[in-house]
Amino acid sequence: MPCEAKCYTRIEEGIKQLQRYRTDYTKEYGILTDGFIWRFYRSHSYEIWTLDQILDNPKLFRTFWETYLTPENYYTEIFQPSGQQVLFEEPINLNDAENQKIFFKETSQLIARFRTKIRIKDNKTALETSYAYLIQFILYKSLVDNRFVRFENEYKRFKQQIVKAIRDKDLYNLVVFQIRNISEYITQNIYRPFAEEQQAVNEILIADLQRELTIQDIAPWLDIVAFINKFDFSNLQNEIFGFVYENYLKDLYGDNWGQNFTDPAVVDFMLDELGYTPKELAKDKTKISIIDPACGAGTFLYSAVDRIVEAFEGKGTIAEAAAIKELVDKNVFGLDVAEFPLFLAEMCILLRQLPLIVNDLYNDPVEKKLKLFKTRDSISEFLDTGITAQKAPVDLLSQVQAMALDYKSFMRNDENLLEMLRSMQGNGEDRLRFDFVAMNPPYVGYLECLRQKTEFTQKIKDKSNTSITLGNVFGVNLHSVPEHPKRYRPNPNLYAFFFALGIALLKENGKFCMIVPQTLLTAGDLDVLRYHLAKNVSIEKIFTFSANMFIGRGLEQNKAVPTSSMIIIAKKKQPSINNTVKVVRFQFETDKKGSDFAKLLKSRKRETKSIPQATFAKHWDNWNFINHDASFLRFYETYLQRSESIEVYYNHKLAAQRFDSEFWFDGGYAIDEKQTQETSADYAYPKINHRFYTIRDFRGYWKNIRSGNSPQRIDLTQGNQEYNLLDTQYKILWSYANTKRFYFTDKPVIWARNQYNAIGSNNRSELLYLFALLNSPLNYNILLKQLKNENEKDFLISRSSLKDYVRIPIITKDNKKLKDKIIALTESMLALESVTLRDIIDFSRLNVQKFDTIYVEKSELVLSNGKEFRLKIADGNSKLVQKVIQEKYKDGGLVTAQSIALSELKSLPAIDFDKQNAIKKEIDDLVFAMYFDVPVKDVAAHEFYDYVNS
């Protein structure tokens, strides 16, 4: 039993903590005390005893204690509180964000308890049955709380019967009977498909009616009634149930599928821009079919249903209600890999239709199962179904059977699946579905999909399976752009596969709307998707956001989702030559506490422009230009005009002609970094330190073994150009993710896979020049602008990105001297990192090896061990030595805890960072002068100088 003890007179401070304990440990009981006052909690009420009362009448207290712990009294207290105080005097209002936290956690705990108590052996069936039963009772309580008179009165009588049954102990069967009646009412009068879902539970209830019951037998049902009794379900907003799964329960269940809850205001904005509005739907109700193949808790589908309802005049007739329900049945579809969000989606849609199902004039239940399907994998679900080409008849039944689950799910009706798939077969005629696709697909890396053995990735790996390859995902090539074949296997994000699926699901002239990260604009492995979209669909609108659109997630509502966002809307139709894309950039801010997106999306803080789709097709390699301001576009255009491709380095034929050298752009090798050895070997494993431009630290060492079965054998990755990079004498290295600068080394180094990228050559001078260009703020800012997305945690520079966006100055006889000076200065800048104290202090006459005091006095280093020694410091280096001594020995003198070794002192790095920064500034100005053909003395006055260095 959870207990919380506070200081005397401060008992109120412990209320929230005790509540957290009770929630976290799934306890309905709890004790809170300040030593004198004792509160005994049970459910949502508590009784107070003082220490005097307990000690004055211990027998009375003992009687209370035994009563307090009796299960029957616990349930009686829930339905007819009699304690001195009630924790929740009124049902908890679920439209209050703070109250939702209680609801979220208790939902999870209730389901966990219920499924263990209902005596269904199959765990998955028990779980789904628990979901279904809970939803039925929430629907029932919604009718009660929305003041349907019949249900209000019936529910009051039901609670009174529970209390009487518990107190009399011989009327438990009456409770079971009433619970069964509620369930059957929902089935018969609200949603007929619940009949199948409650069959297993009803069998238990029927059996219970034929035997003598205990309080434990009816406890599962009482728990559900107690749960719905605690909350007020009147006038609920749909997003509450979206929050339940997407924010809270998904965390509790360890869901790792990269799905983020889309705020309803964002969903409404997307459907408005898509044209899925009541006004448009009213014009033609024959072309309103919509699907979300990653529907989660059904936020998009709920909004779609809401718009279908609003498309009617609201006559309130049974005929109109029937027409609406028929349209919902025929036109609203969703799939997901998890059961619970599908049950929530089902409940949300039913709640929206409740006024059409039961009211004062009529009762017209939903007869057909809503078209929500659990799937093992949405991508695989539609393979081999004939939706990408008109060809020989497809065996759809076999496909449905092949994708069957390993148990009979209430959320997968094969007959409905077949009907949906058949409606997408053209067979020489227009397809019936789908007119619209709207979704927020999961954002998961391809490598993570492989690790989790997602079904479609296993089919891609299976060379004998022709239903899907990276080169053909529903007709979309996600491997390589035509005439630009990749030499390696790309790793497109999972959302790229959903783009391919979304397009395939559409009829000709159908439209899709998706919210995805802005990595779509920049990611190297998504160039194929940008190319396909630019060439094969008519892009209508793109919205980008400077703000974070997925915020405040997690159990404590404080975990921001580190992703950028953009919305893209397009029609499945070949683009016309003159098609233009409306591009809108929103520039509002959001915060962790949550934002009013409905208000923000109406904000005037936006920039709108029209861009020809031909421009997107021309620049398929990168679409980040849509976010660039006029200053950058003008700067970048000038940069392009006055430079040439870096291909002169990576094209070996061109490099040989111009430099008589080879330059190898490559990544790491297939080695296990955990196998590095501590003792020196042929290669060192680099450890980057952002303070330096050279590689000074190492994680370990590796032997040069390229054959045999040694664990230290160096294997090639798919993209390696043999061992050519490894064998070069000099290298430029950079981190693939979030590099701060580029690094130079002449050490033999090796690393695993693409942790780092590198350019290697035996031509030191030319590599130093390239190193200076890459580290210039000019080129680094170009890489940032082209590759960095706002709110994305990672800034990725691949080798291909560097080849695409970094160009080199055109060398002429007039600027050749500048290039030579850049190389010489770069040598000097790097040389400063190899300076040690022995290079700037004269140790030649000192033979004593240990000292206990050290400090700088004027131009001398003073050492002492009882006897004083003064050593000459080279001119101009006294401040540098003083700084080195202070950093190493803190106080710069009187070191007594440990003696100072002469050998260590001589080897201390003495890097003059101020001098290095000055040289770097000079190099950067020279680089700027070369790119923009301006005299060095005039660079600061150039129109782009401040922009580049800001």
Coordinates of N, CA and C in Angstrom, one line a residue, residues 271 276 288-305 308 325-336 342 345-346 349 368-374 378 381-382 411 413-424 432-439 505 507:
L271 N -6.6 19.0 -44.5 CA -7.8 18.6 -45.3 C -8.4 19.8 -46.0
Y276 N -10.7 18.6 -49.2 CA -11.7 17.7 -48.5 C -12.5 18.5 -47.5
I288 N -15.4 10.8 -53.0 CA -15.0 11.3 -51.6 C -14.2 10.2 -50.9
S289 N -13.8 9.1 -51.5 CA -13.1 8.0 -50.8 C -11.8 8.5 -50.4
I290 N -11.4 8.1 -49.1 CA -10.2 8.6 -48.5 C -9.6 7.5 -47.7
I291 N -8.3 7.4 -47.7 CA -7.6 6.3 -46.9 C -6.4 6.9 -46.2
D292 N -6.1 6.4 -45.0 CA -4.9 6.7 -44.3 C -4.2 5.4 -44.0
P293 N -3.2 5.0 -44.7 CA -2.6 3.7 -44.5 C -1.7 3.6 -43.2
A294 N -1.6 4.7 -42.5 CA -0.8 4.7 -41.2 C -1.6 5.5 -40.2
C295 N -2.9 5.1 -39.9 CA -3.9 6.0 -39.4 C -3.7 6.2 -37.9
G296 N -3.0 5.4 -37.1 CA -2.8 5.5 -35.7 C -4.2 5.6 -35.1
A297 N -4.5 6.6 -34.2 CA -5.7 6.7 -33.5 C -6.8 7.4 -34.4
G298 N -6.6 7.6 -35.7 CA -7.6 8.0 -36.6 C -7.9 9.4 -36.6
T299 N -7.0 10.3 -36.3 CA -7.3 11.7 -36.3 C -7.7 12.2 -37.7
F300 N -7.0 11.8 -38.8 CA -7.4 12.2 -40.1 C -8.8 11.6 -40.5
L301 N -9.0 10.4 -40.1 CA -10.3 9.7 -40.4 C -11.5 10.3 -39.7
Y302 N -11.3 10.7 -38.4 CA -12.3 11.4 -37.7 C -12.7 12.7 -38.4
S303 N -11.7 13.4 -38.7 CA -11.9 14.7 -39.4 C -12.6 14.5 -40.7
A304 N -12.3 13.5 -41.4 CA -12.9 13.2 -42.7 C -14.4 12.9 -42.5
V305 N -14.7 12.0 -41.5 CA -16.1 11.7 -41.1 C -16.8 13.0 -40.7
I308 N -17.8 14.8 -43.8 CA -18.9 14.1 -44.5 C -20.3 14.5 -43.9
K325 N -24.2 7.5 -42.9 CA -23.5 6.2 -42.5 C -23.1 5.4 -43.7
E326 N -23.9 5.4 -44.7 CA -23.5 4.6 -45.9 C -22.3 5.2 -46.6
L327 N -22.2 6.5 -46.6 CA -21.0 7.2 -47.2 C -19.8 6.9 -46.4
V328 N -19.9 7.0 -45.1 CA -18.7 6.7 -44.2 C -18.3 5.2 -44.4
D329 N -19.2 4.3 -44.5 CA -18.9 2.9 -44.7 C -18.2 2.7 -46.0
K330 N -18.6 3.4 -47.1 CA -18.0 3.1 -48.4 C -16.7 3.9 -48.7
N331 N -16.5 4.9 -47.9 CA -15.4 5.9 -48.3 C -14.3 6.2 -47.3
V332 N -14.4 5.7 -46.1 CA -13.4 6.0 -45.1 C -12.6 4.8 -44.7
F333 N -11.3 4.7 -44.9 CA -10.5 3.5 -44.7 C -9.2 3.9 -44.0
G334 N -8.8 3.0 -43.1 CA -7.5 3.2 -42.4 C -6.8 1.8 -42.1
L335 N -5.5 1.9 -42.0 CA -4.7 0.7 -41.6 C -3.7 1.1 -40.6
D336 N -3.3 0.2 -39.7 CA -2.3 0.4 -38.8 C -1.7 -0.9 -38.3
L342 N -6.4 1.5 -33.5 CA -7.5 1.2 -34.4 C -8.8 1.2 -33.6
A345 N -9.6 4.7 -33.0 CA -10.2 5.3 -34.2 C -11.6 4.9 -34.4
E346 N -11.9 3.6 -34.2 CA -13.3 3.2 -34.3 C -14.2 3.9 -33.3
I349 N -14.9 7.6 -34.4 CA -15.8 7.7 -35.5 C -17.2 7.4 -35.0
K368 N -22.6 -2.2 -40.3 CA -21.4 -2.7 -40.9 C -20.1 -2.3 -40.2
K369 N -19.2 -3.2 -40.2 CA -17.9 -2.9 -39.5 C -17.2 -1.7 -40.2
L370 N -16.7 -0.8 -39.4 CA -15.9 0.3 -40.0 C -14.7 -0.2 -40.7
K371 N -14.3 0.4 -41.8 CA -13.2 -0.1 -42.6 C -11.8 0.3 -42.0
L372 N -11.5 -0.3 -40.9 CA -10.2 -0.1 -40.2 C -9.6 -1.5 -40.1
F373 N -8.3 -1.6 -40.5 CA -7.7 -2.9 -40.6 C -6.3 -2.9 -39.9
K374 N -6.2 -4.0 -39.1 CA -4.8 -4.2 -38.6 C -4.0 -4.9 -39.6
S378 N 1.8 -2.2 -43.7 CA 1.0 -1.5 -44.7 C 1.6 -1.6 -46.1
E381 N 1.1 -5.1 -47.4 CA -0.4 -5.4 -47.6 C -0.8 -5.2 -49.0
F382 N -0.2 -4.2 -49.7 CA -0.7 -3.9 -51.0 C 0.2 -4.4 -52.2
M411 N -10.0 -6.5 -35.7 CA -9.7 -5.4 -36.5 C -9.1 -5.8 -37.9
N413 N -11.1 -7.7 -41.1 CA -12.2 -8.4 -41.7 C -11.8 -8.7 -43.2
D414 N -11.5 -10.0 -43.5 CA -11.0 -10.3 -44.8 C -12.0 -10.0 -45.9
E415 N -13.3 -10.1 -45.6 CA -14.3 -9.8 -46.7 C -14.2 -8.3 -47.0
N416 N -14.1 -7.5 -46.0 CA -14.0 -6.0 -46.3 C -12.7 -5.7 -47.0
L417 N -11.6 -6.4 -46.6 CA -10.3 -6.1 -47.3 C -10.4 -6.5 -48.7
L418 N -11.0 -7.6 -49.1 CA -11.2 -8.0 -50.4 C -12.0 -7.0 -51.2
E419 N -13.1 -6.5 -50.6 CA -13.9 -5.6 -51.3 C -13.1 -4.3 -51.6
M420 N -12.3 -3.9 -50.7 CA -11.4 -2.7 -50.9 C -10.5 -2.9 -52.0
L421 N -9.8 -4.0 -52.0 CA -8.8 -4.3 -53.0 C -9.4 -4.4 -54.4
R422 N -10.6 -5.0 -54.5 CA -11.2 -5.2 -55.8 C -11.7 -3.8 -56.3
S423 N -12.0 -2.9 -55.4 CA -12.4 -1.6 -55.9 C -11.3 -0.8 -56.5
M424 N -10.1 -1.2 -56.3 CA -8.9 -0.5 -56.8 C -8.4 -1.1 -58.1
L432 N -12.6 2.6 -58.7 CA -13.6 3.2 -57.7 C -12.9 3.9 -56.6
R433 N -11.7 3.5 -56.2 CA -11.0 4.1 -55.1 C -9.5 4.2 -55.4
F434 N -8.8 5.2 -54.8 CA -9.2 6.2 -53.8 C -9.1 7.5 -54.4
D435 N -10.0 8.5 -53.9 CA -9.9 9.8 -54.4 C -8.9 10.7 -53.6
F436 N -8.7 10.3 -52.4 CA -7.8 11.1 -51.5 C -7.0 10.1 -50.6
V437 N -5.7 10.5 -50.4 CA -4.9 9.9 -49.4 C -4.4 11.0 -48.5
A438 N -4.6 10.9 -47.2 CA -4.1 11.9 -46.2 C -3.4 11.1 -45.1
M439 N -2.2 11.5 -44.7 CA -1.6 10.8 -43.6 C -0.3 11.6 -43.1
L505 N -2.1 4.1 -54.3 CA -3.5 3.9 -53.8 C -4.5 4.8 -54.5
K507 N -6.6 6.9 -57.4 CA -7.1 6.8 -58.8 C -6.3 7.9 -59.6

